[in-house]
PDB file of C-alpha atoms in Angstrom:
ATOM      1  CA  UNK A 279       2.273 -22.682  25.780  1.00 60.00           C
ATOM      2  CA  UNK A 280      -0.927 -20.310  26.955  1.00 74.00           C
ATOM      3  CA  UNK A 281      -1.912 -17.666  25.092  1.00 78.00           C
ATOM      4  CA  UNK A 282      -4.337 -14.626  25.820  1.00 85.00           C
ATOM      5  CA  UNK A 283      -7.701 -14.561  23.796  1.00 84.00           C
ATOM      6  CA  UNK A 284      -9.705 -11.438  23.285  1.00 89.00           C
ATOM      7  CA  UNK A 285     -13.348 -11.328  22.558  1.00 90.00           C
ATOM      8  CA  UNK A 286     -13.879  -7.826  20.948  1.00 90.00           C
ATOM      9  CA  UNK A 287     -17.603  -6.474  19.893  1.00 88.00           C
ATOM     10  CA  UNK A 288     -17.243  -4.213  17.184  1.00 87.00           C
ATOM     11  CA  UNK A 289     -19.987  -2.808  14.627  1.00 83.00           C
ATOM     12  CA  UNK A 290     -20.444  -4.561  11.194  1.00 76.00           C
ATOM     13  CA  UNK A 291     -18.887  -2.390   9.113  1.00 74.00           C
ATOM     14  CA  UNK A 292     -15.606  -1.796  11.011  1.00 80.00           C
ATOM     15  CA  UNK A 293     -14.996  -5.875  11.615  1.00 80.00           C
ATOM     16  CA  UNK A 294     -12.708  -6.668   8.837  1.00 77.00           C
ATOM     17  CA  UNK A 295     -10.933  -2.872   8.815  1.00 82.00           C
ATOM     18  CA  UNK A 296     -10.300  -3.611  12.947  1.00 87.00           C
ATOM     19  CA  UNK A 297      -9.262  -7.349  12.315  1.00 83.00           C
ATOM     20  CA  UNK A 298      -6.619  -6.112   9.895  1.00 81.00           C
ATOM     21  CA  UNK A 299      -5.446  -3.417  12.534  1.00 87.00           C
ATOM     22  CA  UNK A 300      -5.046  -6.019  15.232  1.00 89.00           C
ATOM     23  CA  UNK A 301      -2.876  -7.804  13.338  1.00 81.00           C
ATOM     24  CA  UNK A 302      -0.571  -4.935  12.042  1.00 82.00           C
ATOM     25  CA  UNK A 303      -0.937  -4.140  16.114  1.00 88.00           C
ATOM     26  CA  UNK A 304       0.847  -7.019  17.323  1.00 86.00           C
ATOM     27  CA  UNK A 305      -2.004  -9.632  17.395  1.00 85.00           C
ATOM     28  CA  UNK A 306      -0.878 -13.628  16.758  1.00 76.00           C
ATOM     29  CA  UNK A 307      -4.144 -14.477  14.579  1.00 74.00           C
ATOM     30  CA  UNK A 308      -7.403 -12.889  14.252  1.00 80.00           C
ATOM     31  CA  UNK A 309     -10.778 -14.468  13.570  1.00 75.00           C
ATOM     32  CA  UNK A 310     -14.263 -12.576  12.692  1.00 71.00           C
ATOM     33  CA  UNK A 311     -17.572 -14.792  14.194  1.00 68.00           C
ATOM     34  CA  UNK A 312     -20.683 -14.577  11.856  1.00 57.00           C
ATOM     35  CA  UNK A 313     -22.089 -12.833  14.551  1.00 61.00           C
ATOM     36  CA  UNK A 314     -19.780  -9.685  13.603  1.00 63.00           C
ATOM     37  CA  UNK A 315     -17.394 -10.120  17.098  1.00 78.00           C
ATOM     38  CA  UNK A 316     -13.825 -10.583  16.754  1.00 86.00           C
ATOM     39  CA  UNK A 317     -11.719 -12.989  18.604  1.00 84.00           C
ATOM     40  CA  UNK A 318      -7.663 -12.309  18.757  1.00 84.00           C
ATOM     41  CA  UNK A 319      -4.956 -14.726  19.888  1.00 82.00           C
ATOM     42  CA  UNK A 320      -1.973 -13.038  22.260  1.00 84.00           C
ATOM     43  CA  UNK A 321       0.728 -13.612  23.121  1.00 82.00           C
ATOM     44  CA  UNK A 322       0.978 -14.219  26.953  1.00 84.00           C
ATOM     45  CA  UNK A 323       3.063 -11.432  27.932  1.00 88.00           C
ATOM     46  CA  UNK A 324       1.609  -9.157  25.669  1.00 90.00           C
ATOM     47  CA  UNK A 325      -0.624  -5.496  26.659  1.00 93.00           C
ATOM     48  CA  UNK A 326      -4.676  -6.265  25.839  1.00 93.00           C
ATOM     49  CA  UNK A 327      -5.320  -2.499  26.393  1.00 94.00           C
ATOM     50  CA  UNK A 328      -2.551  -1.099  24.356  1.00 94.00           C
ATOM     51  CA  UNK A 329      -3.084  -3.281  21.547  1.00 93.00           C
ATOM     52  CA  UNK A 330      -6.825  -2.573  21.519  1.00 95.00           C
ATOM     53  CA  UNK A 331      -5.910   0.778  21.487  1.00 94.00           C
ATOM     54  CA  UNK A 332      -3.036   0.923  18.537  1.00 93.00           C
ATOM     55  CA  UNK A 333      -5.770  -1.286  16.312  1.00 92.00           C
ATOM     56  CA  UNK A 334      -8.679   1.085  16.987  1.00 92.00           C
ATOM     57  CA  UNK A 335      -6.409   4.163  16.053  1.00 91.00           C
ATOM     58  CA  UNK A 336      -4.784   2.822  12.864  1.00 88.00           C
ATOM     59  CA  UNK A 337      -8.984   1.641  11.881  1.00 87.00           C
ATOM     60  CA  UNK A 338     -10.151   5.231  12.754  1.00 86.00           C
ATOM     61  CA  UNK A 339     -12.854   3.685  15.594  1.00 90.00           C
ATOM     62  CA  UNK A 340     -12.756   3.772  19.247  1.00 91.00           C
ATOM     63  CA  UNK A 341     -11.393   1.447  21.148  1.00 92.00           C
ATOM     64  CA  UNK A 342     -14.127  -1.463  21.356  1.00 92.00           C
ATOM     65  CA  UNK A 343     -15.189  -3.152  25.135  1.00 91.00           C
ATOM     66  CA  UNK A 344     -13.296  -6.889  25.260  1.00 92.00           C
ATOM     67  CA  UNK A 345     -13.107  -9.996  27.484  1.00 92.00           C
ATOM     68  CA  UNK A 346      -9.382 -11.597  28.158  1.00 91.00           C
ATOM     69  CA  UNK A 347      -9.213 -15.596  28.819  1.00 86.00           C
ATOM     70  CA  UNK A 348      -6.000 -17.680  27.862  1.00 85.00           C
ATOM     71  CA  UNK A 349      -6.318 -20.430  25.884  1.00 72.00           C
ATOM     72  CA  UNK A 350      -3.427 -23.131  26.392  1.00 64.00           C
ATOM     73  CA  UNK A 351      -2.443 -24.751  23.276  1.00 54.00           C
ATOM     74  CA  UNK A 352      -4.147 -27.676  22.374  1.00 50.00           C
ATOM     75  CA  UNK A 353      -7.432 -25.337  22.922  1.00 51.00           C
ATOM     76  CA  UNK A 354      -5.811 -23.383  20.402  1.00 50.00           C
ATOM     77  CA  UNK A 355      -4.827 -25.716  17.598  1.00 51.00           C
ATOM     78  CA  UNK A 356      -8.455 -27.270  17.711  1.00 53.00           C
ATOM     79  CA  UNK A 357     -10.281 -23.705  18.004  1.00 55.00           C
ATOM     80  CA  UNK A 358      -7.906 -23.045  14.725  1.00 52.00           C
ATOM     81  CA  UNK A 359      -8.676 -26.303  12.856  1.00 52.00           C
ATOM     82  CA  UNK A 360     -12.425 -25.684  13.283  1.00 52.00           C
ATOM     83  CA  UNK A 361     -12.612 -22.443  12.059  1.00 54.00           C
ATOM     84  CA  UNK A 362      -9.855 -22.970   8.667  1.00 59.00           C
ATOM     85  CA  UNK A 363     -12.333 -24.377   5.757  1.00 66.00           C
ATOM     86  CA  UNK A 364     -10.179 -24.752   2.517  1.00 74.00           C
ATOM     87  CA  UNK A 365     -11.298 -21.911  -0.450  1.00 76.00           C
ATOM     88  CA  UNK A 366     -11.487 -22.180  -3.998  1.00 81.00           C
ATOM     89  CA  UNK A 367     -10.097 -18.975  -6.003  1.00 85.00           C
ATOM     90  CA  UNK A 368     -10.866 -18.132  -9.149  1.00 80.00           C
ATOM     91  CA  UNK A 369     -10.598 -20.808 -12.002  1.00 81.00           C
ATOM     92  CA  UNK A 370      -7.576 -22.784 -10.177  1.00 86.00           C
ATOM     93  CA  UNK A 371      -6.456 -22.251  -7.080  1.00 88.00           C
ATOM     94  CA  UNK A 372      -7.213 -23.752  -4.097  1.00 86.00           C
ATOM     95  CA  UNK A 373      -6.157 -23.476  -0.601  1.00 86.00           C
ATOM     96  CA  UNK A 374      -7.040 -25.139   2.224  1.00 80.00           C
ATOM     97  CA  UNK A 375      -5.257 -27.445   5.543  1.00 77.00           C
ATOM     98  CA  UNK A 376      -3.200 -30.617   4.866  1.00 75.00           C
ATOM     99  CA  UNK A 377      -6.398 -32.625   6.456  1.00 74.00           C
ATOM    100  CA  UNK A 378      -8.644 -31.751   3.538  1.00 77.00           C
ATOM    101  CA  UNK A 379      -8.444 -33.890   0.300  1.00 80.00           C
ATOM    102  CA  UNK A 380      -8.008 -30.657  -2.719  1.00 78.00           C
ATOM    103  CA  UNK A 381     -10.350 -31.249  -5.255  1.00 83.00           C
ATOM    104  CA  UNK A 382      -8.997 -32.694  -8.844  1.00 86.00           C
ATOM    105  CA  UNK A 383      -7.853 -30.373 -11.284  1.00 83.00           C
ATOM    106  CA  UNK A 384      -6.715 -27.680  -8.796  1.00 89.00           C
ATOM    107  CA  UNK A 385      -3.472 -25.962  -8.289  1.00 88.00           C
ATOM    108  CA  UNK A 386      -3.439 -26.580  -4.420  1.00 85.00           C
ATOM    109  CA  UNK A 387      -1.708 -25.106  -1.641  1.00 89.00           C
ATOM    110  CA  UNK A 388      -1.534 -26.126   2.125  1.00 85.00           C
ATOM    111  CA  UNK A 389      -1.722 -23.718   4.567  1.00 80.00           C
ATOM    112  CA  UNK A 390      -2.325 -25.146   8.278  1.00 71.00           C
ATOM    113  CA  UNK A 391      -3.485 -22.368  10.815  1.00 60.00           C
ATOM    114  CA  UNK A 392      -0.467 -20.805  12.665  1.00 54.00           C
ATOM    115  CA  UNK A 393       0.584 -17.531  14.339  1.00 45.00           C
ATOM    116  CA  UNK A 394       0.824 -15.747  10.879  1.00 43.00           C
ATOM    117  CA  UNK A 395      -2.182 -14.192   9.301  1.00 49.00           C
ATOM    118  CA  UNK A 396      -3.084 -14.839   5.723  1.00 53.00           C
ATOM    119  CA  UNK A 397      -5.489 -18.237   4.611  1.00 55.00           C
ATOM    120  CA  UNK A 398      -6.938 -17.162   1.307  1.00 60.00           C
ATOM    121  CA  UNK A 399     -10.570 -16.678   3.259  1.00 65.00           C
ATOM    122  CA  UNK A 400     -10.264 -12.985   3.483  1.00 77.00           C
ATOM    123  CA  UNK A 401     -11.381 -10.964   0.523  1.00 84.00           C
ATOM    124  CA  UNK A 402      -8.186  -8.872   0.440  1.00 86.00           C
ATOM    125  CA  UNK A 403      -6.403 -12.058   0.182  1.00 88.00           C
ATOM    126  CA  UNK A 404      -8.311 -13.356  -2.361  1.00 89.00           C
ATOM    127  CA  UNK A 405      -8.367 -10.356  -4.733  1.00 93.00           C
ATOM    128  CA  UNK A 406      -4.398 -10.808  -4.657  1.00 94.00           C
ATOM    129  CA  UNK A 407      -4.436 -14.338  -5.513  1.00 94.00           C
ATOM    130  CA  UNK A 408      -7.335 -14.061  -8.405  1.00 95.00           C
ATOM    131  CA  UNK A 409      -5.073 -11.550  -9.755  1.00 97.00           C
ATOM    132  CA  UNK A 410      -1.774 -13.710  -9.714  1.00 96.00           C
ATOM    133  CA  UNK A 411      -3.671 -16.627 -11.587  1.00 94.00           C
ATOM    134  CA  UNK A 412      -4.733 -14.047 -14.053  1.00 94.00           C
ATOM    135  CA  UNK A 413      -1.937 -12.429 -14.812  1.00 95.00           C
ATOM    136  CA  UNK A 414       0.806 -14.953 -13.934  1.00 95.00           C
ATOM    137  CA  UNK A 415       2.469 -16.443 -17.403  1.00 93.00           C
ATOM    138  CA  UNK A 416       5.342 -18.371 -16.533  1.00 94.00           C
ATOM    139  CA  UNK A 417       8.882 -17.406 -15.661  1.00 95.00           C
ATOM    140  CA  UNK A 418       8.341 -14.057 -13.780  1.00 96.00           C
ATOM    141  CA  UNK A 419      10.302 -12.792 -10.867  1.00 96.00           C
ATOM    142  CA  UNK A 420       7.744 -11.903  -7.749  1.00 97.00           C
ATOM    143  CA  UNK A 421       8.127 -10.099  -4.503  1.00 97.00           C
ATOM    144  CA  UNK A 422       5.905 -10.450  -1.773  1.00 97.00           C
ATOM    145  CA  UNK A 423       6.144  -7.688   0.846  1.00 96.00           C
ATOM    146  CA  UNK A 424       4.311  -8.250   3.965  1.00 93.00           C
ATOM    147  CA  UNK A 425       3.957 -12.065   3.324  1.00 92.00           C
ATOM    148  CA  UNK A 426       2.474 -13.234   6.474  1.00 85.00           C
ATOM    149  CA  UNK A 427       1.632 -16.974   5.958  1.00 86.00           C
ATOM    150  CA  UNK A 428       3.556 -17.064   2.921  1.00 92.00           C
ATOM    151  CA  UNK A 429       0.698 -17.808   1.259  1.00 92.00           C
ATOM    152  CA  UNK A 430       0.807 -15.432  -2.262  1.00 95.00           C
ATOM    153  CA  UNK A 431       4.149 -15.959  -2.292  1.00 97.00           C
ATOM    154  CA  UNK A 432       3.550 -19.989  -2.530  1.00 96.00           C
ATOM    155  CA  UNK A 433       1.051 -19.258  -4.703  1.00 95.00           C
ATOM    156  CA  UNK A 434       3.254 -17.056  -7.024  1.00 97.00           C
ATOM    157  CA  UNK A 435       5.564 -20.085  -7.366  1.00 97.00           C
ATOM    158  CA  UNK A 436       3.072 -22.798  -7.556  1.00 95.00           C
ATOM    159  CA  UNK A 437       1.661 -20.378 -10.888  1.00 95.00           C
ATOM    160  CA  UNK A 438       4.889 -20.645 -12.378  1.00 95.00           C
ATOM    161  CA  UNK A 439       7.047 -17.820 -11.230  1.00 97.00           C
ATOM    162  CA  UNK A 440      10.928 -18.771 -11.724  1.00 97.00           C
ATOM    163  CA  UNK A 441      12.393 -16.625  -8.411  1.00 96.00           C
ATOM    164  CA  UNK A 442       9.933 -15.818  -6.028  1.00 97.00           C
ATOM    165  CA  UNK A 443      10.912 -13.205  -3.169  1.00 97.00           C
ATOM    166  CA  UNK A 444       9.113 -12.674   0.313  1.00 96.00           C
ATOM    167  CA  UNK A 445       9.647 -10.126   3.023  1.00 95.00           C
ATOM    168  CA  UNK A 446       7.863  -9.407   6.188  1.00 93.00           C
ATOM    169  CA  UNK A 447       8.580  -6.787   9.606  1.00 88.00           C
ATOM    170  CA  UNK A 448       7.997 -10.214  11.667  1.00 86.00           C
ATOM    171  CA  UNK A 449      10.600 -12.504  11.974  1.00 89.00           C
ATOM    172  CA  UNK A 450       7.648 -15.466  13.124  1.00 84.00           C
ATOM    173  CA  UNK A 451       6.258 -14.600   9.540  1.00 86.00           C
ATOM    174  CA  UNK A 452       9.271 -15.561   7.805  1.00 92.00           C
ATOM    175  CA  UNK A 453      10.032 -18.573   9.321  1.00 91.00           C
ATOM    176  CA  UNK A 454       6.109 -19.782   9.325  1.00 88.00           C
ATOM    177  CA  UNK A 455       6.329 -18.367   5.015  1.00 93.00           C
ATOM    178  CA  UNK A 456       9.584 -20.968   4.825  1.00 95.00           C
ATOM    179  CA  UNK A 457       8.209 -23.908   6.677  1.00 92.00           C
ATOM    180  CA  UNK A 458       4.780 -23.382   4.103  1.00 92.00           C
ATOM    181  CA  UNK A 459       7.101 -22.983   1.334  1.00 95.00           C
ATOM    182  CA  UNK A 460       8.784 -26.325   2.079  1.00 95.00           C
ATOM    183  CA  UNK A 461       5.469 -28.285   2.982  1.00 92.00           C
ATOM    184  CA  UNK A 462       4.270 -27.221  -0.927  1.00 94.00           C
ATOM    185  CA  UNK A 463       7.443 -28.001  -2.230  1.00 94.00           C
ATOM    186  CA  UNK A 464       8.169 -25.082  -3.590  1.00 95.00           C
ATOM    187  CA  UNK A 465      11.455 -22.786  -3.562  1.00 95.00           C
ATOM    188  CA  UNK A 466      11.465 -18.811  -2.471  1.00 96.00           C
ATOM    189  CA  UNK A 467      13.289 -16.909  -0.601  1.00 95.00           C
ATOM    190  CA  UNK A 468      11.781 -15.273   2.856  1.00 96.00           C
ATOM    191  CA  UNK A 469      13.445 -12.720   4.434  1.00 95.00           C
ATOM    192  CA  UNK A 470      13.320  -9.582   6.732  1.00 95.00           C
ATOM    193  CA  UNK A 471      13.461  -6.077   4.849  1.00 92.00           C
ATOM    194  CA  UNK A 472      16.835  -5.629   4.873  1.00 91.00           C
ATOM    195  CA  UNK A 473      17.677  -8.164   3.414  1.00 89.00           C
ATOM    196  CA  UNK A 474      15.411  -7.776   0.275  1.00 86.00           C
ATOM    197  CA  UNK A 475      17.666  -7.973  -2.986  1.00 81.00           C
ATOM    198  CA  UNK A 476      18.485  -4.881  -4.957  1.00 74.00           C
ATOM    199  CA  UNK A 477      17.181  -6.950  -8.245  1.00 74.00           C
ATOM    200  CA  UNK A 478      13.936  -5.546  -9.655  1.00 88.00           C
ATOM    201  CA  UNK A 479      10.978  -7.979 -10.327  1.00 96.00           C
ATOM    202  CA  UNK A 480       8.237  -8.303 -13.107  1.00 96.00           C
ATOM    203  CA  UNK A 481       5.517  -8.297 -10.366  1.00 97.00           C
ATOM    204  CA  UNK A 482       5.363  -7.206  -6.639  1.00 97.00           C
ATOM    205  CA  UNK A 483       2.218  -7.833  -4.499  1.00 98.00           C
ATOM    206  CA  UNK A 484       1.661  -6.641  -0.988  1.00 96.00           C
ATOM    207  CA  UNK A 485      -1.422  -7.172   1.330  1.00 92.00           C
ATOM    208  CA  UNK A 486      -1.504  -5.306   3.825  1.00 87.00           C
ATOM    209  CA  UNK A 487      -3.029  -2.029   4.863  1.00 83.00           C
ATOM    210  CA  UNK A 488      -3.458   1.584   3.631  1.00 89.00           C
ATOM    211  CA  UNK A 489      -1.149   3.213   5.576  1.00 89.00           C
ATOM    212  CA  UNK A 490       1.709   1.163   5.383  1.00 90.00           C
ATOM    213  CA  UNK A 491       1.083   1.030   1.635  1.00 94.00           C
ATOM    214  CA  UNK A 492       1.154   4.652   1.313  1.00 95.00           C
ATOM    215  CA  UNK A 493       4.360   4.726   3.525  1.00 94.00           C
ATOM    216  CA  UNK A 494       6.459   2.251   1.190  1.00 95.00           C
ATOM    217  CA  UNK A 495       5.127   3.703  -1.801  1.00 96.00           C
ATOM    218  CA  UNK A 496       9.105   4.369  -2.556  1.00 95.00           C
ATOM    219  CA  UNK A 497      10.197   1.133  -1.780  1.00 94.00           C
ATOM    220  CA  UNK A 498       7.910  -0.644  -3.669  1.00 95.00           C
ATOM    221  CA  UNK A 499       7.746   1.190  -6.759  1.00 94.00           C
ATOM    222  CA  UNK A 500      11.689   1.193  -7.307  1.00 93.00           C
ATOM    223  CA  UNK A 501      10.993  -2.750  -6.725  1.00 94.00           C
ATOM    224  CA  UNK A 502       8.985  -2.807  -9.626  1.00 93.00           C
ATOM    225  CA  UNK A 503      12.321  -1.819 -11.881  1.00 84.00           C
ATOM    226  CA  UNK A 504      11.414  -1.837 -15.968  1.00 87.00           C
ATOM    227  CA  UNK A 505       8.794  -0.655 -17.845  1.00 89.00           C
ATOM    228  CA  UNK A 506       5.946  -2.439 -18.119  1.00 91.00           C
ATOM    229  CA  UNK A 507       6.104  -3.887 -15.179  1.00 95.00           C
ATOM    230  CA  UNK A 508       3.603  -4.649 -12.357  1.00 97.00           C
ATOM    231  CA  UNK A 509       2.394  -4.101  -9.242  1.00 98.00           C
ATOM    232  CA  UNK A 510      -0.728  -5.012  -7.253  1.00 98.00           C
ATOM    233  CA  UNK A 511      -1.950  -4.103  -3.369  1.00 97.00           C
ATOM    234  CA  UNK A 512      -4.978  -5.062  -1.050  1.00 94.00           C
ATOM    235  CA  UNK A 513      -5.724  -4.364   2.283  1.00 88.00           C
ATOM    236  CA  UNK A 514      -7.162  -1.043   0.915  1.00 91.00           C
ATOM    237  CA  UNK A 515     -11.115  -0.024   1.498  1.00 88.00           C
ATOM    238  CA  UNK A 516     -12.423   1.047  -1.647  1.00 91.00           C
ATOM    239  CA  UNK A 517     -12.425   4.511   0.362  1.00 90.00           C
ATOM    240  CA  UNK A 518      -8.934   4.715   1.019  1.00 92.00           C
ATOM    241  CA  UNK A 519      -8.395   3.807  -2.757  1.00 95.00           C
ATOM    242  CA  UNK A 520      -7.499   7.286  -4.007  1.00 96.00           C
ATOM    243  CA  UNK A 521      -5.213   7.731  -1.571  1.00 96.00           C
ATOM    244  CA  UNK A 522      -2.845   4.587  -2.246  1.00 96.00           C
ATOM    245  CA  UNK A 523      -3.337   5.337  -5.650  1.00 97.00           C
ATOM    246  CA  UNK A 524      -1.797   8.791  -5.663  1.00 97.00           C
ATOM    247  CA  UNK A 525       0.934   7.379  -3.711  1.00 97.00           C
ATOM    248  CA  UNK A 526       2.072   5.573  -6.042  1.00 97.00           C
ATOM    249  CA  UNK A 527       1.095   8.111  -9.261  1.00 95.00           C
ATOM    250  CA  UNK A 528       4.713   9.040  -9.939  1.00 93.00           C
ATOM    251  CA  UNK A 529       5.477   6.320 -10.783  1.00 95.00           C
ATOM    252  CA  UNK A 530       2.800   3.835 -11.456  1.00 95.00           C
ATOM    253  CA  UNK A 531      -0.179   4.014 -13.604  1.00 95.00           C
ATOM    254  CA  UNK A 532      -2.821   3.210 -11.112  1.00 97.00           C
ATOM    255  CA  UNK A 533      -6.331   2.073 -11.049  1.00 97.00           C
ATOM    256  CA  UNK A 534      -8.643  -0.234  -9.447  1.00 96.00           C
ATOM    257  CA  UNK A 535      -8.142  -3.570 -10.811  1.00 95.00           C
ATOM    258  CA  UNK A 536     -11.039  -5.549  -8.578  1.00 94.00           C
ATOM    259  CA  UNK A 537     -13.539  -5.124  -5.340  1.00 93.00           C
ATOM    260  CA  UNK A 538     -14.561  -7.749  -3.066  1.00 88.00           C
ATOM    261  CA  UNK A 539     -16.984  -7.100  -0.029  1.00 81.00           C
ATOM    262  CA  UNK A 540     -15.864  -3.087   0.328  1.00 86.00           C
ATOM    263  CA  UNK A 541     -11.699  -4.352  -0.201  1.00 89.00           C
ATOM    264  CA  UNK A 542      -9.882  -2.638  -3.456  1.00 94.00           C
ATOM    265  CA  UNK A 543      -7.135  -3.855  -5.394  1.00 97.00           C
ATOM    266  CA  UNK A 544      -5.056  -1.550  -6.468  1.00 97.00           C
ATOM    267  CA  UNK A 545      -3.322  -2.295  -9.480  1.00 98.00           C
ATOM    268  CA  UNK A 546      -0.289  -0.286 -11.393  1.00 97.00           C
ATOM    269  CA  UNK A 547       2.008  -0.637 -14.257  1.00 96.00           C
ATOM    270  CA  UNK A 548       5.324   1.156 -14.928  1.00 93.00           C
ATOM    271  CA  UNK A 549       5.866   4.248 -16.688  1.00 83.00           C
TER     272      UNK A 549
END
């Protein structure tokens, strides 16, 4: 199966805040080059311009020049392999592609480059999973909204979570999170949104962006049912901090809990 691939220039400081966007736009997978461009896989029948556009909007930059070629599938999977280096977070974890050996003493999880984002490389998905192997006891029920890859949810479980829950908007996301779940042998449940369960949850995590944080502020806090408990949230500039955070002030205690590379994590506890 072809797909399109876009080669976007965009300045420095608006790379990782754009990469996010194209993904939240629509975009299969999104890579950032060392030399600061961005490269986005398609899908074939999808709009270049009108993607562009949406991502540019929701990062607050204009819409960036681009080049279009499509990249059939085996060009894909090998671009993919080349670029997905395995990363060691924190004390324990480490995550990294079923063709790398994990290093002894490591809580490992496989995650093999597909059309749904999340790897551990990015710092807002790093600052999530530093914080669930701090925090994570043993026994906890987790929800994971916006789970992409699956990957914190896997991770939740692999920590020691007894029910682990995942939701995403896309229903590629939630079949890629169950087909990760099953090749680290662990057990959660991935579903769309409406079919999330009632039952509250000792910790919810979500990593995705500002806006769509602020929006299911609600949602998420009545998720995070009992005093006490917790809640933490990345794919936030340390600008746009404030802003989540007084989102969720009604009913979370909020602060900044950790920064990586301009990303915040937002962390709460329940009134």
């Amino acid at each position: 199966m072809p797909w399109l691939a876009l080669t976007l220039q965009v300045e420095r400081s608006a790379a990782e805040a754009f990469s996010d966007a194209l993904l939240e736009a629509g975009a299969q997978s999104v890579a950032l080059e060392e030399s600061g461009s961005v490269t986005a896989i398609l899908a074939l029948q999808d709009d270049s311009k009108t993607l562009v556009a949406a991502a540019s909007r929701a990062a607050g930059i204009s819409p960036p020049g681009f080049t279009v070629e499509t990249l059939h599938e085996q060009d894909w999977v090998r671009a993919s392999q080349a670029q997905f280096a395995p990363v060691a977070i924190s004390e324990r974890l480490w995550i990294g592609p079923s063709w790398h050996a994990a290093p002894p003493g490591r809580v490992a999880i496989r995650i093999d480059p597909g059309l749904a984002f999340g790897t551990g490389s990015h710092p807002s998905t790093r600052l999530i999973l530093t914080y669930l192997e701090r925090n994570l006891r043993g026994g906890e029920r987790v929800l994971d909204y916006g789970c992409g890859s699956g990957i914190l949810a896997i991770a939740a479980a692999r920590l020691g979570a007894a029910h682990v829950d995942a939701v995403d908007l896309d229903p590629q996301a939630v079949e890629t999170t169950r087909a990760n779940a099953a090749a680290n042998g662990v057990v959660l449940q991935a579903a769309l949104p409406d079919a999330l369960p009632a039952a509250g949850y000792d910790i919810v995590v979500s990593n995705i962006l500002a806006q769509p944080l602020i929006v299911l502020a609600p949602l998420l806090a009545r998720c995070v049912f009992r005093s006490g408990a917790r809640i933490a949230l990345s794919g936030i500039l340390e600008a746009q901090a404030v802003e989540v955070a007084q989102a969720y002030g009604r009913w979370l205690g909020m602060s900044i809990g950790d920064r990586d590379e301009g990303w915040a994590l937002l962390v709460g506890i329940r009134k």
